[in-house]
PDB file of C-alpha atoms in Angstrom:
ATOM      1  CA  UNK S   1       2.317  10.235  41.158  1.00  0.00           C
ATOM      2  CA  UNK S   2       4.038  12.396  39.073  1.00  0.00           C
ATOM      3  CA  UNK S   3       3.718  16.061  39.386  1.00  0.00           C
ATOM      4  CA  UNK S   4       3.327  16.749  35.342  1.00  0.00           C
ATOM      5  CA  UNK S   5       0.252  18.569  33.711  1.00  0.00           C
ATOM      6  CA  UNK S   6      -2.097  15.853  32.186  1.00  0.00           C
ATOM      7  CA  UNK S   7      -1.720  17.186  28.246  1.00  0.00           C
ATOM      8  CA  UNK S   8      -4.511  17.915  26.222  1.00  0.00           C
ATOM      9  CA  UNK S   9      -5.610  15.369  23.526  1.00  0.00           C
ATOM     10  CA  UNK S  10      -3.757  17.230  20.923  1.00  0.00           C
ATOM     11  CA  UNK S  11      -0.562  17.482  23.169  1.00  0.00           C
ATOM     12  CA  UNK S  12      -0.780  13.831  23.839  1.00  0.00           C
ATOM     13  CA  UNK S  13      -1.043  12.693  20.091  1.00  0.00           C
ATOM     14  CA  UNK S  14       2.002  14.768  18.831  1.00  0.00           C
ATOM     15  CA  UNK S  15       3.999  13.522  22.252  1.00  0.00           C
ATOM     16  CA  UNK S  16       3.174   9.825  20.819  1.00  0.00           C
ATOM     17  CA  UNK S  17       3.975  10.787  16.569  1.00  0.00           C
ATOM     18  CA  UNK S  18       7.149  12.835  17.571  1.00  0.00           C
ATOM     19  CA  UNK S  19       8.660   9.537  19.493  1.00  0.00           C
ATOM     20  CA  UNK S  20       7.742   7.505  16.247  1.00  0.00           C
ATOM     21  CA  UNK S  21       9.240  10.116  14.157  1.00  0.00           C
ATOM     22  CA  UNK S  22      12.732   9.739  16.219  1.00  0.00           C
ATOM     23  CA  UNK S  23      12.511   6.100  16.043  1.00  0.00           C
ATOM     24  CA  UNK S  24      11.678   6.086  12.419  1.00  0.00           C
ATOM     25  CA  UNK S  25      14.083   8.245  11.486  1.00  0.00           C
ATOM     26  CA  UNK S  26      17.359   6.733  14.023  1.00  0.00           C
ATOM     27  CA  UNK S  27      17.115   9.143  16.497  1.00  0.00           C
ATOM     28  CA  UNK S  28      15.324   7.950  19.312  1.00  0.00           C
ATOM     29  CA  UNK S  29      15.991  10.155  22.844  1.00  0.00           C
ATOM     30  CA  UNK S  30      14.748   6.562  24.580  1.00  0.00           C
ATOM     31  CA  UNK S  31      13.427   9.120  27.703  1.00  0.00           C
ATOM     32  CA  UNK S  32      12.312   8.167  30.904  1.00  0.00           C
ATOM     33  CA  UNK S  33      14.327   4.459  31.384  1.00  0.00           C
ATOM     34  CA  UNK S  34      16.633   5.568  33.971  1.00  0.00           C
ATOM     35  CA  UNK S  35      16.728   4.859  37.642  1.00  0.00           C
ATOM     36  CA  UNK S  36      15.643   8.191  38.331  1.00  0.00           C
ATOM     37  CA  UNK S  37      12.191   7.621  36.685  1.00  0.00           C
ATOM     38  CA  UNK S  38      11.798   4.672  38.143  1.00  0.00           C
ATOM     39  CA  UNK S  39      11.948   5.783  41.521  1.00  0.00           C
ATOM     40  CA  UNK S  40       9.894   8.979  40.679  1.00  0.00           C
ATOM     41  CA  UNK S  41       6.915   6.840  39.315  1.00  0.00           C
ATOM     42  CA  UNK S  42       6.781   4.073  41.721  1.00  0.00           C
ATOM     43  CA  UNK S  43       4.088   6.057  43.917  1.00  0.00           C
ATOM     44  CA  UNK S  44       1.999   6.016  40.779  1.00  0.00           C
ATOM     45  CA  UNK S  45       1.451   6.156  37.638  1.00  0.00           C
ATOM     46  CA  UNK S  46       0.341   8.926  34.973  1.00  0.00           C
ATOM     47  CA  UNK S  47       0.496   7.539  31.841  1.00  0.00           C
ATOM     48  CA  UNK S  48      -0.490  10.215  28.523  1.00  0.00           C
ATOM     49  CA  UNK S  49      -1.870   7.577  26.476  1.00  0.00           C
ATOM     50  CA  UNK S  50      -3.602   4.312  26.201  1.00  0.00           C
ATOM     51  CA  UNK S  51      -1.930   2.102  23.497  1.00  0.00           C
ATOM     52  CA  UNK S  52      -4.027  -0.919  21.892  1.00  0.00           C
ATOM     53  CA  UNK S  53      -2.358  -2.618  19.625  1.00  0.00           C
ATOM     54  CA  UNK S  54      -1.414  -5.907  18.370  1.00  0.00           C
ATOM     55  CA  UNK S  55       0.664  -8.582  19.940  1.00  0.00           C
ATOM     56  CA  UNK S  56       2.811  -8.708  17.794  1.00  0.00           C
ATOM     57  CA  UNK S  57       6.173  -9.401  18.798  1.00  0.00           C
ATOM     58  CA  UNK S  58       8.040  -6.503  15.689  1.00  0.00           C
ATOM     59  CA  UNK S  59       4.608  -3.619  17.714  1.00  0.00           C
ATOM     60  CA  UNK S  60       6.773  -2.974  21.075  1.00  0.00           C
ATOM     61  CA  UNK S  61       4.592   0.054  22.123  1.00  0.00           C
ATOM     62  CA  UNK S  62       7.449   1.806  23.637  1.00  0.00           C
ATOM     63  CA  UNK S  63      10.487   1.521  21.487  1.00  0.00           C
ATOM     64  CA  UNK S  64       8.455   2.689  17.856  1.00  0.00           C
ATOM     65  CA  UNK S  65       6.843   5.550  20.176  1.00  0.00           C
ATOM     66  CA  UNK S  66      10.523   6.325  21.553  1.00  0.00           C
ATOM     67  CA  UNK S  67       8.865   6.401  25.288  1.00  0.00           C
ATOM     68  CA  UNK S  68       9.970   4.976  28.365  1.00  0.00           C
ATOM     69  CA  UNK S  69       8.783   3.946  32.265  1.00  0.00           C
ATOM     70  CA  UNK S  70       5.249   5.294  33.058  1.00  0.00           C
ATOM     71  CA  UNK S  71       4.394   6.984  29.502  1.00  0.00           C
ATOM     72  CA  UNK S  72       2.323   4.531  27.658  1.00  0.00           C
ATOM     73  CA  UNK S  73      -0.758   1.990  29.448  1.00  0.00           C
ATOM     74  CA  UNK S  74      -0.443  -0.473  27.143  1.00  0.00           C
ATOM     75  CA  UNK S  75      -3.002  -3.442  25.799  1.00  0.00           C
ATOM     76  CA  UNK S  76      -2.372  -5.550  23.274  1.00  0.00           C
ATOM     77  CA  UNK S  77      -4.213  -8.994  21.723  1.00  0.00           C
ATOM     78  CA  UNK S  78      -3.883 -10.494  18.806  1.00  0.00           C
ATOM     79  CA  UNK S  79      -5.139  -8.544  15.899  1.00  0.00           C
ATOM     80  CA  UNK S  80      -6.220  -5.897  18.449  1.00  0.00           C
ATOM     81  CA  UNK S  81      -9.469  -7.810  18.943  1.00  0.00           C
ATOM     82  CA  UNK S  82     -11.659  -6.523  22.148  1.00  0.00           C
ATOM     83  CA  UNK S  83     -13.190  -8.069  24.770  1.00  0.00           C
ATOM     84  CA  UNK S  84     -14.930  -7.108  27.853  1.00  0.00           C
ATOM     85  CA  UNK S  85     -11.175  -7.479  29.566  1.00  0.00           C
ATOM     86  CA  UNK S  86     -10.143  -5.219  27.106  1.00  0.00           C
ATOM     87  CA  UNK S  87     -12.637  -2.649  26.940  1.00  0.00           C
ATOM     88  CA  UNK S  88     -12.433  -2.432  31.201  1.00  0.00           C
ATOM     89  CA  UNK S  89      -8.958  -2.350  31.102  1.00  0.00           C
ATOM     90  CA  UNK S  90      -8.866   0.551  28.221  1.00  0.00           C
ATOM     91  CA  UNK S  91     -11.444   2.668  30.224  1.00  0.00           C
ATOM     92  CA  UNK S  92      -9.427   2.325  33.308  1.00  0.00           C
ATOM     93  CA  UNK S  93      -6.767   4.043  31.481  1.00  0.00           C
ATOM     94  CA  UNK S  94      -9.605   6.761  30.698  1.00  0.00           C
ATOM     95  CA  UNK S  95     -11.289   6.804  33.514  1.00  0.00           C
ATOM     96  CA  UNK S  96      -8.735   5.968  36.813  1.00  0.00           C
ATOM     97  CA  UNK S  97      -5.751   7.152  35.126  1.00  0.00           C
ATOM     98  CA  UNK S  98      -7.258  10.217  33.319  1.00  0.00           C
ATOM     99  CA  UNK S  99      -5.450   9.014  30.015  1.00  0.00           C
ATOM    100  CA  UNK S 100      -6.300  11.891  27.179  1.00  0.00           C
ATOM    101  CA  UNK S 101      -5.561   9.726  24.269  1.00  0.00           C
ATOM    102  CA  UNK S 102      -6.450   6.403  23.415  1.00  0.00           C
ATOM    103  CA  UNK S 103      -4.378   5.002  20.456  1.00  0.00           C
ATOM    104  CA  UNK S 104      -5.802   1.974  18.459  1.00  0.00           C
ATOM    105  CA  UNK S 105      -2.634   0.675  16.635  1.00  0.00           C
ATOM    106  CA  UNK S 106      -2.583  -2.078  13.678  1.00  0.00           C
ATOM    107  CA  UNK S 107       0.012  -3.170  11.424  1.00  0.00           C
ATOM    108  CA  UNK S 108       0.873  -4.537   7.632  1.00  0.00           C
ATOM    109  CA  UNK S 109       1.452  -8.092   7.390  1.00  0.00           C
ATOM    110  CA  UNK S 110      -0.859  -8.965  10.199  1.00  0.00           C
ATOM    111  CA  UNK S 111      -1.104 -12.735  10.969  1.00  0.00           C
ATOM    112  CA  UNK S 112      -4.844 -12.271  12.185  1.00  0.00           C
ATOM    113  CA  UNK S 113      -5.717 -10.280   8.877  1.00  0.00           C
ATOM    114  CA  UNK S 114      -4.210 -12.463   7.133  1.00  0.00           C
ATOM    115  CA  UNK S 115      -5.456 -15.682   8.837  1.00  0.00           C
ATOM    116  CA  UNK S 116      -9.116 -14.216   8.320  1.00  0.00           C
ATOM    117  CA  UNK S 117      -8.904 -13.401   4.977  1.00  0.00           C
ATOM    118  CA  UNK S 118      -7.970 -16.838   4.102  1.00  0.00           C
ATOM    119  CA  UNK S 119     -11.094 -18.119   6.093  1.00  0.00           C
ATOM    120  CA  UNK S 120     -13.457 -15.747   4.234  1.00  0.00           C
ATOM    121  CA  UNK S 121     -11.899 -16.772   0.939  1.00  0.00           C
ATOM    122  CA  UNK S 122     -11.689 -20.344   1.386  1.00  0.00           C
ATOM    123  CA  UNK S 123     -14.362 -20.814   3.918  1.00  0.00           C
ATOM    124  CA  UNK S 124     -12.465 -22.692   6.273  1.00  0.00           C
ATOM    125  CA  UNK S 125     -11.864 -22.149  10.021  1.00  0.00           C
ATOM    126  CA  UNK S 126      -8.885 -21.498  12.782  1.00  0.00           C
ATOM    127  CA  UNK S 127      -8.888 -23.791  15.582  1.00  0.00           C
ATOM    128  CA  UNK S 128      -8.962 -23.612  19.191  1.00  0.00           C
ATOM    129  CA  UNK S 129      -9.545 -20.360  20.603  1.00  0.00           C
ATOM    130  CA  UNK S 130      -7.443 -18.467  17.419  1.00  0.00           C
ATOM    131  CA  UNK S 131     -11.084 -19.482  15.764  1.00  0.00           C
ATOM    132  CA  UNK S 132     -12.497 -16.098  18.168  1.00  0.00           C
ATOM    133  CA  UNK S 133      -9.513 -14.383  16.701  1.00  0.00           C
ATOM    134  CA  UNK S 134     -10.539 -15.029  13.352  1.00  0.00           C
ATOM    135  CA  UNK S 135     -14.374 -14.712  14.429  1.00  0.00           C
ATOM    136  CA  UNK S 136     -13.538 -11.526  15.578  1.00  0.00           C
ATOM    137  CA  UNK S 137     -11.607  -9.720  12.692  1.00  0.00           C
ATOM    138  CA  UNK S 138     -14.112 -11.311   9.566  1.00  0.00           C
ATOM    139  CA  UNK S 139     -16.129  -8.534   9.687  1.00  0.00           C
ATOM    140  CA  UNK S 140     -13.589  -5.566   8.822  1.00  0.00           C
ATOM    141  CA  UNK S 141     -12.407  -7.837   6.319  1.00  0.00           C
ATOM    142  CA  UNK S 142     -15.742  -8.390   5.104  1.00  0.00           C
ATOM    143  CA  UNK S 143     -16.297  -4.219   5.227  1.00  0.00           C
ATOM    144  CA  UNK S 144     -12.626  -3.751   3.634  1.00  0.00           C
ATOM    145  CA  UNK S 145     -14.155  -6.292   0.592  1.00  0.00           C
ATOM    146  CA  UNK S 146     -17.627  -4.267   0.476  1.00  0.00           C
ATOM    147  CA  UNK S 147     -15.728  -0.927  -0.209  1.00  0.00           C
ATOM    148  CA  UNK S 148     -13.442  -2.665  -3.005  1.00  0.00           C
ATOM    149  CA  UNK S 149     -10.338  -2.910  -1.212  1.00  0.00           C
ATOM    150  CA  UNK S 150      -7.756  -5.159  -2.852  1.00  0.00           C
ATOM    151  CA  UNK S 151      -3.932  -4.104  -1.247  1.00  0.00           C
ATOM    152  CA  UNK S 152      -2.824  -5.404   2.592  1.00  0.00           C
ATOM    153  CA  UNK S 153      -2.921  -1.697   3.648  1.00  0.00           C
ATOM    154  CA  UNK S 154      -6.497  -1.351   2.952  1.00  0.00           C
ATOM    155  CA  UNK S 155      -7.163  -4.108   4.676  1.00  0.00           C
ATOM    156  CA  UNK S 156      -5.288  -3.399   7.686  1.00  0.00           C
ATOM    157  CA  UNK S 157      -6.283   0.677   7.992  1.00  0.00           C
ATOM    158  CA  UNK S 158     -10.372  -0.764   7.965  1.00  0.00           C
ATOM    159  CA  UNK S 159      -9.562  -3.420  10.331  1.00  0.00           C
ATOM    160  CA  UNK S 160      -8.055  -0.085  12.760  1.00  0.00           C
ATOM    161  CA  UNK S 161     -11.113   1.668  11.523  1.00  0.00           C
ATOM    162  CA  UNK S 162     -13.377  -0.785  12.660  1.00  0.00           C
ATOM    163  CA  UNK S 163     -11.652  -1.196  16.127  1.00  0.00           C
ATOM    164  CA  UNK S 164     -11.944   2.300  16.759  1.00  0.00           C
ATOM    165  CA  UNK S 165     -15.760   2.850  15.907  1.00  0.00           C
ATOM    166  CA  UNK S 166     -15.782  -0.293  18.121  1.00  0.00           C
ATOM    167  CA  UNK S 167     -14.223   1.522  21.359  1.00  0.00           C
ATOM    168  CA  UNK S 168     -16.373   4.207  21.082  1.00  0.00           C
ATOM    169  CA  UNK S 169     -19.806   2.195  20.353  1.00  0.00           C
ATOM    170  CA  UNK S 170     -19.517  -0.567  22.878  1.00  0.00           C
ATOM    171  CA  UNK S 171     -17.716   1.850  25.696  1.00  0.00           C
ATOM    172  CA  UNK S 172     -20.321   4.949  27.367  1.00  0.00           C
ATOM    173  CA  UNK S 173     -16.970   5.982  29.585  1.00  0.00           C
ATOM    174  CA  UNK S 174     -15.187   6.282  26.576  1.00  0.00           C
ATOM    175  CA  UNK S 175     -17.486   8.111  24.563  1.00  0.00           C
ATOM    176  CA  UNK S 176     -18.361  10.281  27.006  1.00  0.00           C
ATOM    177  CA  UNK S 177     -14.909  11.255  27.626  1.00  0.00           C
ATOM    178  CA  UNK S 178     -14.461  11.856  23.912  1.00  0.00           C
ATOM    179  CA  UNK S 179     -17.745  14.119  23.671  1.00  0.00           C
ATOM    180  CA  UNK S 180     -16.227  16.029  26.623  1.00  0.00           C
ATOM    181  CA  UNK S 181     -13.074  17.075  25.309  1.00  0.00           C
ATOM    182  CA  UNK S 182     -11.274  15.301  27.732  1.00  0.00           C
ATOM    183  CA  UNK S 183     -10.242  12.370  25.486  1.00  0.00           C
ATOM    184  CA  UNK S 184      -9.608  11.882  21.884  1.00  0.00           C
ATOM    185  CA  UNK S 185      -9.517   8.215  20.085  1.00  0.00           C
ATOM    186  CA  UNK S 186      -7.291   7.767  16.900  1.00  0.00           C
ATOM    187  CA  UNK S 187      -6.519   4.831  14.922  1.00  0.00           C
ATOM    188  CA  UNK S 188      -3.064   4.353  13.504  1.00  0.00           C
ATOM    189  CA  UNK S 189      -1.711   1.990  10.898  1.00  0.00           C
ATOM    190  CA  UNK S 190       1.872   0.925  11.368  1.00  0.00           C
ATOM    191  CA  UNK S 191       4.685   0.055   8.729  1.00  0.00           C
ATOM    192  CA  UNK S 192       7.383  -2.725   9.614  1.00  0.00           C
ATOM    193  CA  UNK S 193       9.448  -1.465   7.108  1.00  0.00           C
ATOM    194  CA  UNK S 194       9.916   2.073   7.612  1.00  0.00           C
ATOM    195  CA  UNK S 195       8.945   2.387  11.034  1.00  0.00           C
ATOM    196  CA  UNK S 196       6.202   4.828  10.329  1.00  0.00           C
ATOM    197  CA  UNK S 197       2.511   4.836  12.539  1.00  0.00           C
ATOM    198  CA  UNK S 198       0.436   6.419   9.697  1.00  0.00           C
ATOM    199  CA  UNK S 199      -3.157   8.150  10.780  1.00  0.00           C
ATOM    200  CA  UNK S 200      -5.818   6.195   9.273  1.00  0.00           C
ATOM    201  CA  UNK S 201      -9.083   7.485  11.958  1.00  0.00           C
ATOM    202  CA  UNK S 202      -9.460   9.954  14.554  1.00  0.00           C
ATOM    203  CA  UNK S 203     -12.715  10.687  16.835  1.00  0.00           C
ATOM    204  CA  UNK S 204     -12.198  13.883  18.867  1.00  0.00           C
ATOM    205  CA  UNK S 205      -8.690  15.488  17.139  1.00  0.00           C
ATOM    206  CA  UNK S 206      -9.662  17.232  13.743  1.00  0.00           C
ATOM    207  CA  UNK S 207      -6.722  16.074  11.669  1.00  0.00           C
ATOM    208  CA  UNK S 208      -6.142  15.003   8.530  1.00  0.00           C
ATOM    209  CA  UNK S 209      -5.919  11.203   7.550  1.00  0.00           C
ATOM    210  CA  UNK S 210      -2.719  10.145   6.233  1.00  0.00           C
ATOM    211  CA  UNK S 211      -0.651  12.194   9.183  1.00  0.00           C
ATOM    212  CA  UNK S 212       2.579  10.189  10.124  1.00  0.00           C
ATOM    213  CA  UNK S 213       4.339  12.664  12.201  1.00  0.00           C
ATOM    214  CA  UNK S 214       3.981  16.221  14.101  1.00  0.00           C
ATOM    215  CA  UNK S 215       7.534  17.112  12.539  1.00  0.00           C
ATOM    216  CA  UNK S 216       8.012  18.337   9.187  1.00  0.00           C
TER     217      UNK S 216
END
């Protein structure tokens, strides 16, 4: 184990927006992938933050946060849907690894938004098990249509919503962390164009929605 102060919650977030910010902006540091760290972390690990995000193959956790060996515990499912794996394997993060932030991290041009959308408008269904998938992500899209959203980012940012109202509803560890002070849960809506996580919901940090980086 490493011999570095667990960060606070707030510490922890602006660690994870000020490696998007390098990556967004060409300047990524890419710390921690040497053969030094790996030796240093192979006793254990401390990572700062749980990242849930989608699978998607253009969401690699580690390059758009600019992070390296041992910084990120990272889950990701299609459409960042949750399941009892899921939700044991975030609050294991929380709970074992004393993770102070939890990141819930969506996308534009998701294929599961997308793919649910078209279900709800045309009533059809997915097969096999992308059906759960689907299953799964109707009801943010359902919410997003409720609140008169019309644009792919709307869709997307209550979809992250939703996920993180999830986390701390279904998950007492979680939540209990959170009420604590010892763990904050924020939701965060990426761009594939610019590279940009944008802050679309936060339970724990009081900061303003809309926040894409820590530096100006």
């Amino acid at each position: 184990m490493t011999d570095t102060a667990t960060p606070t919650p707030s510490e922890a977030f602006e660690m994870l927006m000020a490696g998007n910010d390098r990556f967004a902006v060409g300047t990524p540091e890419h710390p921690n992938q040497d053969a030094a760290r790996r030796a240093e972390i192979a006793p254990g690990q401390q990572p700062f933050a749980v990242l849930f995000g989608c699978s998607d193959s253009r969401l690699a956790a580690e390059i758009i946060f600019d992070r390296g060996l041992g910084d990120l515990f990272v889950v990701r499912t299609a459409g960042h849907v949750m399941g009892p794996e899921v939700l044991g394997s975030i609050e294991y993060g929380v709970s074992v690894l004393d993770c102070p932030l939890v990141a819930v991290l969506g996308h534009d041009a998701c294929g599961a938004v997308a793919a649910t959308r078209a279900a709800v408008d045309g009533g059809t269904t997915a097969d096999g098990f992308v059906r759960d998938v689907v299953e799964r992500v109707t009801p943010s899209v359902l919410a997003a249509r409720a609140a008169g959203a019309s644009t792919d980012q709307d869709f997307i940012a209550e979809h992250v919503r939703a996920t993180v109202g999830l986390l701390t509803d279904r998950s007492r560890v979680l939540a209990e962390q959170v009420a604590a002070g010892r763990t904050a849960v924020v939701g965060l809506s990426y761009r594939l164009a610019d590279g940009r996580a944008h802050l679309v919901a936060a339970h724990g940090l009081d900061l303003p929605v809309g926040q894409q980086s820590t530096i100006a």
